[in-house]
PDB file of C-alpha atoms in Angstrom:
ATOM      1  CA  UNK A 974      -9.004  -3.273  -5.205  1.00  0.00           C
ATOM      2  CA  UNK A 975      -6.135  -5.410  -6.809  1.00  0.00           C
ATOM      3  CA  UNK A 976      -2.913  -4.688  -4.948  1.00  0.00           C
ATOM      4  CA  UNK A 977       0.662  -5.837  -6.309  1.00  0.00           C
ATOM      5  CA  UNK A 978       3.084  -7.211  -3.623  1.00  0.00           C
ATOM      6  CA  UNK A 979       6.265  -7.005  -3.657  1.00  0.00           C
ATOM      7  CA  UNK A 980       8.258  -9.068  -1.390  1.00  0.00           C
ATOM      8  CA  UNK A 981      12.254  -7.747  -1.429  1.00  0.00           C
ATOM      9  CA  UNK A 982      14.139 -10.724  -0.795  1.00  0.00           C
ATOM     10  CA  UNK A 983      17.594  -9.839  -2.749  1.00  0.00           C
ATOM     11  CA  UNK A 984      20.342  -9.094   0.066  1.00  0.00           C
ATOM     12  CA  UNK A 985      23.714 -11.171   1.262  1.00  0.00           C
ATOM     13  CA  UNK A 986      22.816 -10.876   5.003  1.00  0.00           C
ATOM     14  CA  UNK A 987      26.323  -9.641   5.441  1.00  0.00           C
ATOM     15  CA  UNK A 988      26.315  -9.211   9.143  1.00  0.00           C
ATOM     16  CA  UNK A 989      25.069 -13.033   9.074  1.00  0.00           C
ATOM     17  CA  UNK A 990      28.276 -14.649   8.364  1.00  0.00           C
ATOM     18  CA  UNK A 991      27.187 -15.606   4.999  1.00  0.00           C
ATOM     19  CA  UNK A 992      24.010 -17.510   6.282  1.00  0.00           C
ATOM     20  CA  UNK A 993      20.793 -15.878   3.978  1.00  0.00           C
ATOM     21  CA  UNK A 994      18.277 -14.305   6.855  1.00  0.00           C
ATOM     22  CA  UNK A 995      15.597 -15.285   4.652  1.00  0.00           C
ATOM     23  CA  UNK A 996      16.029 -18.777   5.598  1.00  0.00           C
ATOM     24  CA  UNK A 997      16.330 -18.343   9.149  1.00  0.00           C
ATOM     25  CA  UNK A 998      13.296 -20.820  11.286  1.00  0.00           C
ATOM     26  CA  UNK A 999      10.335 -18.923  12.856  1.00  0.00           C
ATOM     27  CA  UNK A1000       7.910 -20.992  14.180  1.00  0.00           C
ATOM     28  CA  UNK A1001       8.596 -23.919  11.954  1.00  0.00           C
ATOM     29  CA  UNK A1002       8.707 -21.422   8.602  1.00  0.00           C
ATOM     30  CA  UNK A1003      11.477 -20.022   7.250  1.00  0.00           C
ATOM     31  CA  UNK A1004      11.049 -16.056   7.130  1.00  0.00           C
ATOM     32  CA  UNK A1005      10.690 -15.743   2.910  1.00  0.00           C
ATOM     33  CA  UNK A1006       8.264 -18.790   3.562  1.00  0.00           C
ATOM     34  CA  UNK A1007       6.567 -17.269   6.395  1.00  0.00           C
ATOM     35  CA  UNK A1008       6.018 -13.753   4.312  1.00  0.00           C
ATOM     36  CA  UNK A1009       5.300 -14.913   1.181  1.00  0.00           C
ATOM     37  CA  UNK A1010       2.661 -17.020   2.655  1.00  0.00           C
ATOM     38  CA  UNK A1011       0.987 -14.376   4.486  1.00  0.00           C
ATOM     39  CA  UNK A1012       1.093 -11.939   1.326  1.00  0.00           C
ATOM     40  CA  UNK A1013      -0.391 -15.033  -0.426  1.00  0.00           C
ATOM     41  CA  UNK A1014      -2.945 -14.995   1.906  1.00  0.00           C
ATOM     42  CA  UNK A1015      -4.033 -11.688   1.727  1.00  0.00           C
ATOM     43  CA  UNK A1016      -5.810 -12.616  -1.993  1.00  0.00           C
ATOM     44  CA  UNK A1017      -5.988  -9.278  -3.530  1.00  0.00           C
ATOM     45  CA  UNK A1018      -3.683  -9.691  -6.528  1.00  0.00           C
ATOM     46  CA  UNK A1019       0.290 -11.203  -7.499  1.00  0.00           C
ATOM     47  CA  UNK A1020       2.933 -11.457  -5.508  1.00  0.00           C
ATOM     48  CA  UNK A1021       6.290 -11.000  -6.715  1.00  0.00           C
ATOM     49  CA  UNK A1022       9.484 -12.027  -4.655  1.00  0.00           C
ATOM     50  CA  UNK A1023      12.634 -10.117  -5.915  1.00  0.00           C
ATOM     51  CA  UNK A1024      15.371 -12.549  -5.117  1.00  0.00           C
ATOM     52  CA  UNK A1025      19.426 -11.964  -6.040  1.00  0.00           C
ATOM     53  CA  UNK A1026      22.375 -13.702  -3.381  1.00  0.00           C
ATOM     54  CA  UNK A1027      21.799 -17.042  -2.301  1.00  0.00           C
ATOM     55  CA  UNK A1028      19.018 -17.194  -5.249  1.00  0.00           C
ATOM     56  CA  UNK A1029      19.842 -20.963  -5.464  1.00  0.00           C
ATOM     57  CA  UNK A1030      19.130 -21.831  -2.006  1.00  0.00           C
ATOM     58  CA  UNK A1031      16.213 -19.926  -1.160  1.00  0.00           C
ATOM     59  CA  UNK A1032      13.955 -21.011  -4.667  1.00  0.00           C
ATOM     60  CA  UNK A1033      13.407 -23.992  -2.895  1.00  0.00           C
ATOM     61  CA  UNK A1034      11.395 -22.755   0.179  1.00  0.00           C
ATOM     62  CA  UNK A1035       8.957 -21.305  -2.502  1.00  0.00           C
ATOM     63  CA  UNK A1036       8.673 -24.318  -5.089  1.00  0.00           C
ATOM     64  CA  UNK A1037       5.088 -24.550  -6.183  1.00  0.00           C
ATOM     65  CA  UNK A1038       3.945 -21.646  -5.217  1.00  0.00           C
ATOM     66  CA  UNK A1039       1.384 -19.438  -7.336  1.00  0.00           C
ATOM     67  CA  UNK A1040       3.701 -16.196  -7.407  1.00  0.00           C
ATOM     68  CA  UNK A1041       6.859 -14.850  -9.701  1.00  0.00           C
ATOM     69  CA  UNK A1042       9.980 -15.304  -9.048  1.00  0.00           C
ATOM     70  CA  UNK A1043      12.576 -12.280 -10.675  1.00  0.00           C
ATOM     71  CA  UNK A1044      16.422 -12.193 -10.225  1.00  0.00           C
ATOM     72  CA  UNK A1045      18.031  -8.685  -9.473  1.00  0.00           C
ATOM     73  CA  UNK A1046      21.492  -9.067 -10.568  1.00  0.00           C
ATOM     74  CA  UNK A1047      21.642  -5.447  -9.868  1.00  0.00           C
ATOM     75  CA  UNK A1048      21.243  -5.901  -5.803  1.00  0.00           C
ATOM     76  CA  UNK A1049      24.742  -4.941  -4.466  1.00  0.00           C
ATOM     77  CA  UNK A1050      23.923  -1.324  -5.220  1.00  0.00           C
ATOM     78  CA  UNK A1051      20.917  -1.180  -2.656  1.00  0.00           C
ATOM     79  CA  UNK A1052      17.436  -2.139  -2.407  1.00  0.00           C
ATOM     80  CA  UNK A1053      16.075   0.801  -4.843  1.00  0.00           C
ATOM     81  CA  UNK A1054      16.919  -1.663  -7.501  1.00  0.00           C
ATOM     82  CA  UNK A1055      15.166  -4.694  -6.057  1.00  0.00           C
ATOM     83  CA  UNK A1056      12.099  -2.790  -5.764  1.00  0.00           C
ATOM     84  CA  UNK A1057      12.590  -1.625  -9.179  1.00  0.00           C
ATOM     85  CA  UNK A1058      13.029  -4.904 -10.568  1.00  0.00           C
ATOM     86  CA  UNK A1059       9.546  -5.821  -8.485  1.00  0.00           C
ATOM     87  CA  UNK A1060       7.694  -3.234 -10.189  1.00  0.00           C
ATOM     88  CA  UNK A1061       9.046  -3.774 -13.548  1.00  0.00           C
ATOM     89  CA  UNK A1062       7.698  -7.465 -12.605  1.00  0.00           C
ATOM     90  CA  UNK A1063       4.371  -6.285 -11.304  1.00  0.00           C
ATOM     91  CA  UNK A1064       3.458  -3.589 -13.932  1.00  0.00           C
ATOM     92  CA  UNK A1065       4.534  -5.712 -17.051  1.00  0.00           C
ATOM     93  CA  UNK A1066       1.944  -8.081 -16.492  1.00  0.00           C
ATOM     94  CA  UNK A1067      -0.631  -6.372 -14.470  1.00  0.00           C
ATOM     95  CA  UNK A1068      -0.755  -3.220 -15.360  1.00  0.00           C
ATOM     96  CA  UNK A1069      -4.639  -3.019 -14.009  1.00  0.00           C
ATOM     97  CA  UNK A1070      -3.440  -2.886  -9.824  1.00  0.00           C
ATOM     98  CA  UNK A1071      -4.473  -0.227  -8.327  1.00  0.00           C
ATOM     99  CA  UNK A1072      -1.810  -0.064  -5.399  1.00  0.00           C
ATOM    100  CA  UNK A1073       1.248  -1.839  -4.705  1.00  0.00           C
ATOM    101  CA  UNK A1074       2.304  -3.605  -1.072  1.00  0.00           C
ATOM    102  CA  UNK A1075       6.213  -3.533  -0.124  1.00  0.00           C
ATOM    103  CA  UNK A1076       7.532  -6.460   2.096  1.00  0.00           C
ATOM    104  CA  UNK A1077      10.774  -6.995   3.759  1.00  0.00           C
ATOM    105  CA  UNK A1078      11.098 -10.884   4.778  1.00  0.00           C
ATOM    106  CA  UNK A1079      13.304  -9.644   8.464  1.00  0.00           C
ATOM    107  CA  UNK A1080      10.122  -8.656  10.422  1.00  0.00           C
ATOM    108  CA  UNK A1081       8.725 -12.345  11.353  1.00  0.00           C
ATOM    109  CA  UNK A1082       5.878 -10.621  12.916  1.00  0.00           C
ATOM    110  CA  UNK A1083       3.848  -9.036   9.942  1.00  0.00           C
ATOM    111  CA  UNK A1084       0.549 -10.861  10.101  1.00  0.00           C
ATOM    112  CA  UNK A1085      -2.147 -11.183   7.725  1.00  0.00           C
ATOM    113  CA  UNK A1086      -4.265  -9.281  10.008  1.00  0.00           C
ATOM    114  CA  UNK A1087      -1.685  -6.445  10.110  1.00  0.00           C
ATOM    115  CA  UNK A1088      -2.080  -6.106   6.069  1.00  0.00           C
ATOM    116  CA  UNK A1089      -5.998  -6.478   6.025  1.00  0.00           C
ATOM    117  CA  UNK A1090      -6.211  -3.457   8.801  1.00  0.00           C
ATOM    118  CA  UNK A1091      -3.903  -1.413   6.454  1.00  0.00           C
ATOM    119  CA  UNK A1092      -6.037  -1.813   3.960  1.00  0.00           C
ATOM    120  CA  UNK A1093      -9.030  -0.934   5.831  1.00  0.00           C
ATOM    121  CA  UNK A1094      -7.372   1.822   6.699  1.00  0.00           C
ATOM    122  CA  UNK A1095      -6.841   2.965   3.375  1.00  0.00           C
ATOM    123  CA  UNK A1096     -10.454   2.660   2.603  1.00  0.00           C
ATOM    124  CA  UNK A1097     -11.078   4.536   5.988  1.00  0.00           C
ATOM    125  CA  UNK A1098      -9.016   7.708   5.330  1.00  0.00           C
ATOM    126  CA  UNK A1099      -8.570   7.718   1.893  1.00  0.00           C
ATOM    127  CA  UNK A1100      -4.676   8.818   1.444  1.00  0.00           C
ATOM    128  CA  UNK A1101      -2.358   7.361  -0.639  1.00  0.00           C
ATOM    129  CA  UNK A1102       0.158   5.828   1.469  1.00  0.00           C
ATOM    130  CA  UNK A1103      -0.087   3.646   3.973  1.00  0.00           C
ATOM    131  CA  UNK A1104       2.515   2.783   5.865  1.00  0.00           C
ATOM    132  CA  UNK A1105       3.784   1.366   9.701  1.00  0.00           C
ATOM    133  CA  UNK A1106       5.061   3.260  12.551  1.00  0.00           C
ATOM    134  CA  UNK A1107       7.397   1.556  14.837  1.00  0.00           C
ATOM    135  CA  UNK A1108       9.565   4.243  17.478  1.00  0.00           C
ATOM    136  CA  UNK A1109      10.527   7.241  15.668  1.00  0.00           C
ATOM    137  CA  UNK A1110      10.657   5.330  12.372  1.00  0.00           C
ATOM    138  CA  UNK A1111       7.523   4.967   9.296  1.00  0.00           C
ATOM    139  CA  UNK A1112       7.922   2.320   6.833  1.00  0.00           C
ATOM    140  CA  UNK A1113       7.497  -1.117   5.508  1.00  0.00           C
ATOM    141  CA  UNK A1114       5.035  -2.902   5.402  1.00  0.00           C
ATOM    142  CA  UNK A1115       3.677  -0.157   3.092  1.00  0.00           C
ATOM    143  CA  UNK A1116       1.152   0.454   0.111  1.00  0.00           C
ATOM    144  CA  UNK A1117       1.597   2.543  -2.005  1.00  0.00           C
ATOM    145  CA  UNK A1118      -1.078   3.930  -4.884  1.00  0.00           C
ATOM    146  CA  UNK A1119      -0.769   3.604  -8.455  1.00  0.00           C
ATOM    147  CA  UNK A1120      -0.383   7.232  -9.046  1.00  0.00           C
ATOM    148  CA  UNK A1121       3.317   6.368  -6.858  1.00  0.00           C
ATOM    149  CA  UNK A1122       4.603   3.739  -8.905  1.00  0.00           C
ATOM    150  CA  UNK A1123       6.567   6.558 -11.491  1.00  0.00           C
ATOM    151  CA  UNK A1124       8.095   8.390  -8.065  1.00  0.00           C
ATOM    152  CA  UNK A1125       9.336   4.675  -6.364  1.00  0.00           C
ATOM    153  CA  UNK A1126      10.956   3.899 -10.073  1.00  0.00           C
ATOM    154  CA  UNK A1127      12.972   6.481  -9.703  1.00  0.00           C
ATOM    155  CA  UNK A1128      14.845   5.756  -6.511  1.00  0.00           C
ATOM    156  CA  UNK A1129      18.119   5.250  -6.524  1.00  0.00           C
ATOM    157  CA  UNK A1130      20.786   3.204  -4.757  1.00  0.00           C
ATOM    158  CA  UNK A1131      20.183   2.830  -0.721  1.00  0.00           C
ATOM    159  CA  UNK A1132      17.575   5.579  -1.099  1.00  0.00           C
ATOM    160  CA  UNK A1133      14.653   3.636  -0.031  1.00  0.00           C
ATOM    161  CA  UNK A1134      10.672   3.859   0.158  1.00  0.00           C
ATOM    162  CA  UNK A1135      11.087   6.187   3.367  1.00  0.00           C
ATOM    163  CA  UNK A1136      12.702   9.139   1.123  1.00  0.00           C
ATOM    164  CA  UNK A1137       8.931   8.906  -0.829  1.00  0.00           C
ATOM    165  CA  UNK A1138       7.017   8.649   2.204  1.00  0.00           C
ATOM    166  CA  UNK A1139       8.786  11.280   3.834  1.00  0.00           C
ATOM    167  CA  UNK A1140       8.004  13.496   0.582  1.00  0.00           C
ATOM    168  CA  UNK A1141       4.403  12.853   1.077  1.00  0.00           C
ATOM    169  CA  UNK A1142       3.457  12.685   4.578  1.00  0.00           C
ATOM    170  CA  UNK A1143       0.366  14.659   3.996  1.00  0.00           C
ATOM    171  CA  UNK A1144      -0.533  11.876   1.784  1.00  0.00           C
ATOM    172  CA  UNK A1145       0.374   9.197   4.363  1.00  0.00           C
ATOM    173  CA  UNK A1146      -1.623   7.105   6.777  1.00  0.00           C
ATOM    174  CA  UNK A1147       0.200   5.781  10.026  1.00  0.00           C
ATOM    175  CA  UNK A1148      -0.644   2.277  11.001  1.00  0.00           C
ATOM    176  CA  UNK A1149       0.962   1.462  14.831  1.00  0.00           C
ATOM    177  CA  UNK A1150       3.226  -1.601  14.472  1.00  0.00           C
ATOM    178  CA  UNK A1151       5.622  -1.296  16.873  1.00  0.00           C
ATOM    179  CA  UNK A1152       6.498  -5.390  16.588  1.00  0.00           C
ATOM    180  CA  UNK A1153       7.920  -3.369  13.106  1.00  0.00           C
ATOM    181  CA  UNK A1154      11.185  -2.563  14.872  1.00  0.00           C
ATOM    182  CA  UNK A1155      12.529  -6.069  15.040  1.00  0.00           C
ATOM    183  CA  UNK A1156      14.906  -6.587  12.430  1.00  0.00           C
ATOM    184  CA  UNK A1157      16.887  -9.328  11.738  1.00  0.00           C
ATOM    185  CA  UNK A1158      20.315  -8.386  10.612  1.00  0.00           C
ATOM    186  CA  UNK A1159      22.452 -10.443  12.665  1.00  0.00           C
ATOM    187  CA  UNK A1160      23.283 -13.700  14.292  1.00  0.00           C
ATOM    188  CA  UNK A1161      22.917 -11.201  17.563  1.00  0.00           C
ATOM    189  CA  UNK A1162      19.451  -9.765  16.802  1.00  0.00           C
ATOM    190  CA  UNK A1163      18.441 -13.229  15.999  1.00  0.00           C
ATOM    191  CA  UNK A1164      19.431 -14.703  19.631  1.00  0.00           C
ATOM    192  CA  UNK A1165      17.590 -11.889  21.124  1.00  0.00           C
ATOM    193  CA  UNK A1166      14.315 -12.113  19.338  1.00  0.00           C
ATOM    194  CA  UNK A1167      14.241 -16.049  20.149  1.00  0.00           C
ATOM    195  CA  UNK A1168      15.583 -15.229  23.516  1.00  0.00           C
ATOM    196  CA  UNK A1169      12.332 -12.770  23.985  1.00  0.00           C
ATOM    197  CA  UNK A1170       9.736 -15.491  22.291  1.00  0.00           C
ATOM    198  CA  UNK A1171      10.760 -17.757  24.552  1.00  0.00           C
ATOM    199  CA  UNK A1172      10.118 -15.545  27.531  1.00  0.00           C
ATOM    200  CA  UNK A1173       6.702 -14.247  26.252  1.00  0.00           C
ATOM    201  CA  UNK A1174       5.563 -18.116  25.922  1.00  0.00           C
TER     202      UNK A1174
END
């Protein structure tokens, strides 16, 4: 099965007091480091990163690597146009995938084992979506089939890939990830999470 990633990278970090999130330091990595090397890992097909404020400071992090960089100079209206601008990426020159794997780089937990036992649980049960439960909330990481790619171009604005998977929850496998729920949208969540690594060491 060749699987498309897209990694959506695109956003100010407004709460962050202009400081890009993606280059905030987990465990020696910086997040769009640390995700785009597990996706790289994973070995099943490209990896696009969708990238649009700070552009200039984050292509550094990812010099050299084997995956495509696209700009989104579309990003202040939400992230349905980054992940449009991913799959325009993706299907353009790999029109052969067979499902595609949405990213955020704010949960510095998602682990290459996390994306191989979605995928075996896609193999397991056979639905079309895939996608991570954390509290009351299902969504990225998530994979999505082919036959999806026409519905998730269509999005619009700050209506994300939870409006499809919402849609189709009869088509949707759950995979528990409650680490999920951390997101990193300001300097505040950011002292927490370190504040509660430190403690679990």
């Amino acid at each position: 099965m060749k699987i498309g990633t897209i990694i959506l990278a695109a956003g100010e970090s407004s709460r962050m007091g202009g400081e890009p999130k993606q280059l905030l330091i987990y465990k020696g990595q910086s997040l769009i480091r640390r995700v785009t090397d597990t996706a790289l890992a994973l070995q099943r097909g490209p990896v696009v990163v969708v990238l649009g404020a700070h552009r200039a400071r984050i292509v550094p992090e990812l010099t050299g690597l084997p995956i495509t960089l696209v700009d989104n100079p579309s990003w202040p209206t939400g992230q349905a146009s980054s992940l449009k601008t991913g799959l325009a990426a993706l299907y353009l020159t790999h029109k052969d995938i067979d499902a595609v794997l949405v990213l955020h780089i704010d949960q510095p937990l998602v682990s290459l084992g996390l994306l191989l036992h979605m995928l075996e649980v896609r193999q397991d049960e056979g639905k079309g979506i895939v996608a991570c439960r954390y509290g009351t909330q299902v969504g990225v990481p998530a994979l999505f089939n082919r036959d999806y790619i026409t519905e998730l171009l269509q999005l619009e604005g700050d209506k994300g890939l939870q409006w499809v998977i919402v849609r189709h929850r009869n088509d949707c496998s759950e995979v528990p990830f409650e680490a999920g729920a951390i997101d990193l949208n300001s300097k505040r969540d950011i002292e927490q999470f370190q504040q509660a690594q430190i403690q679990v060491q």
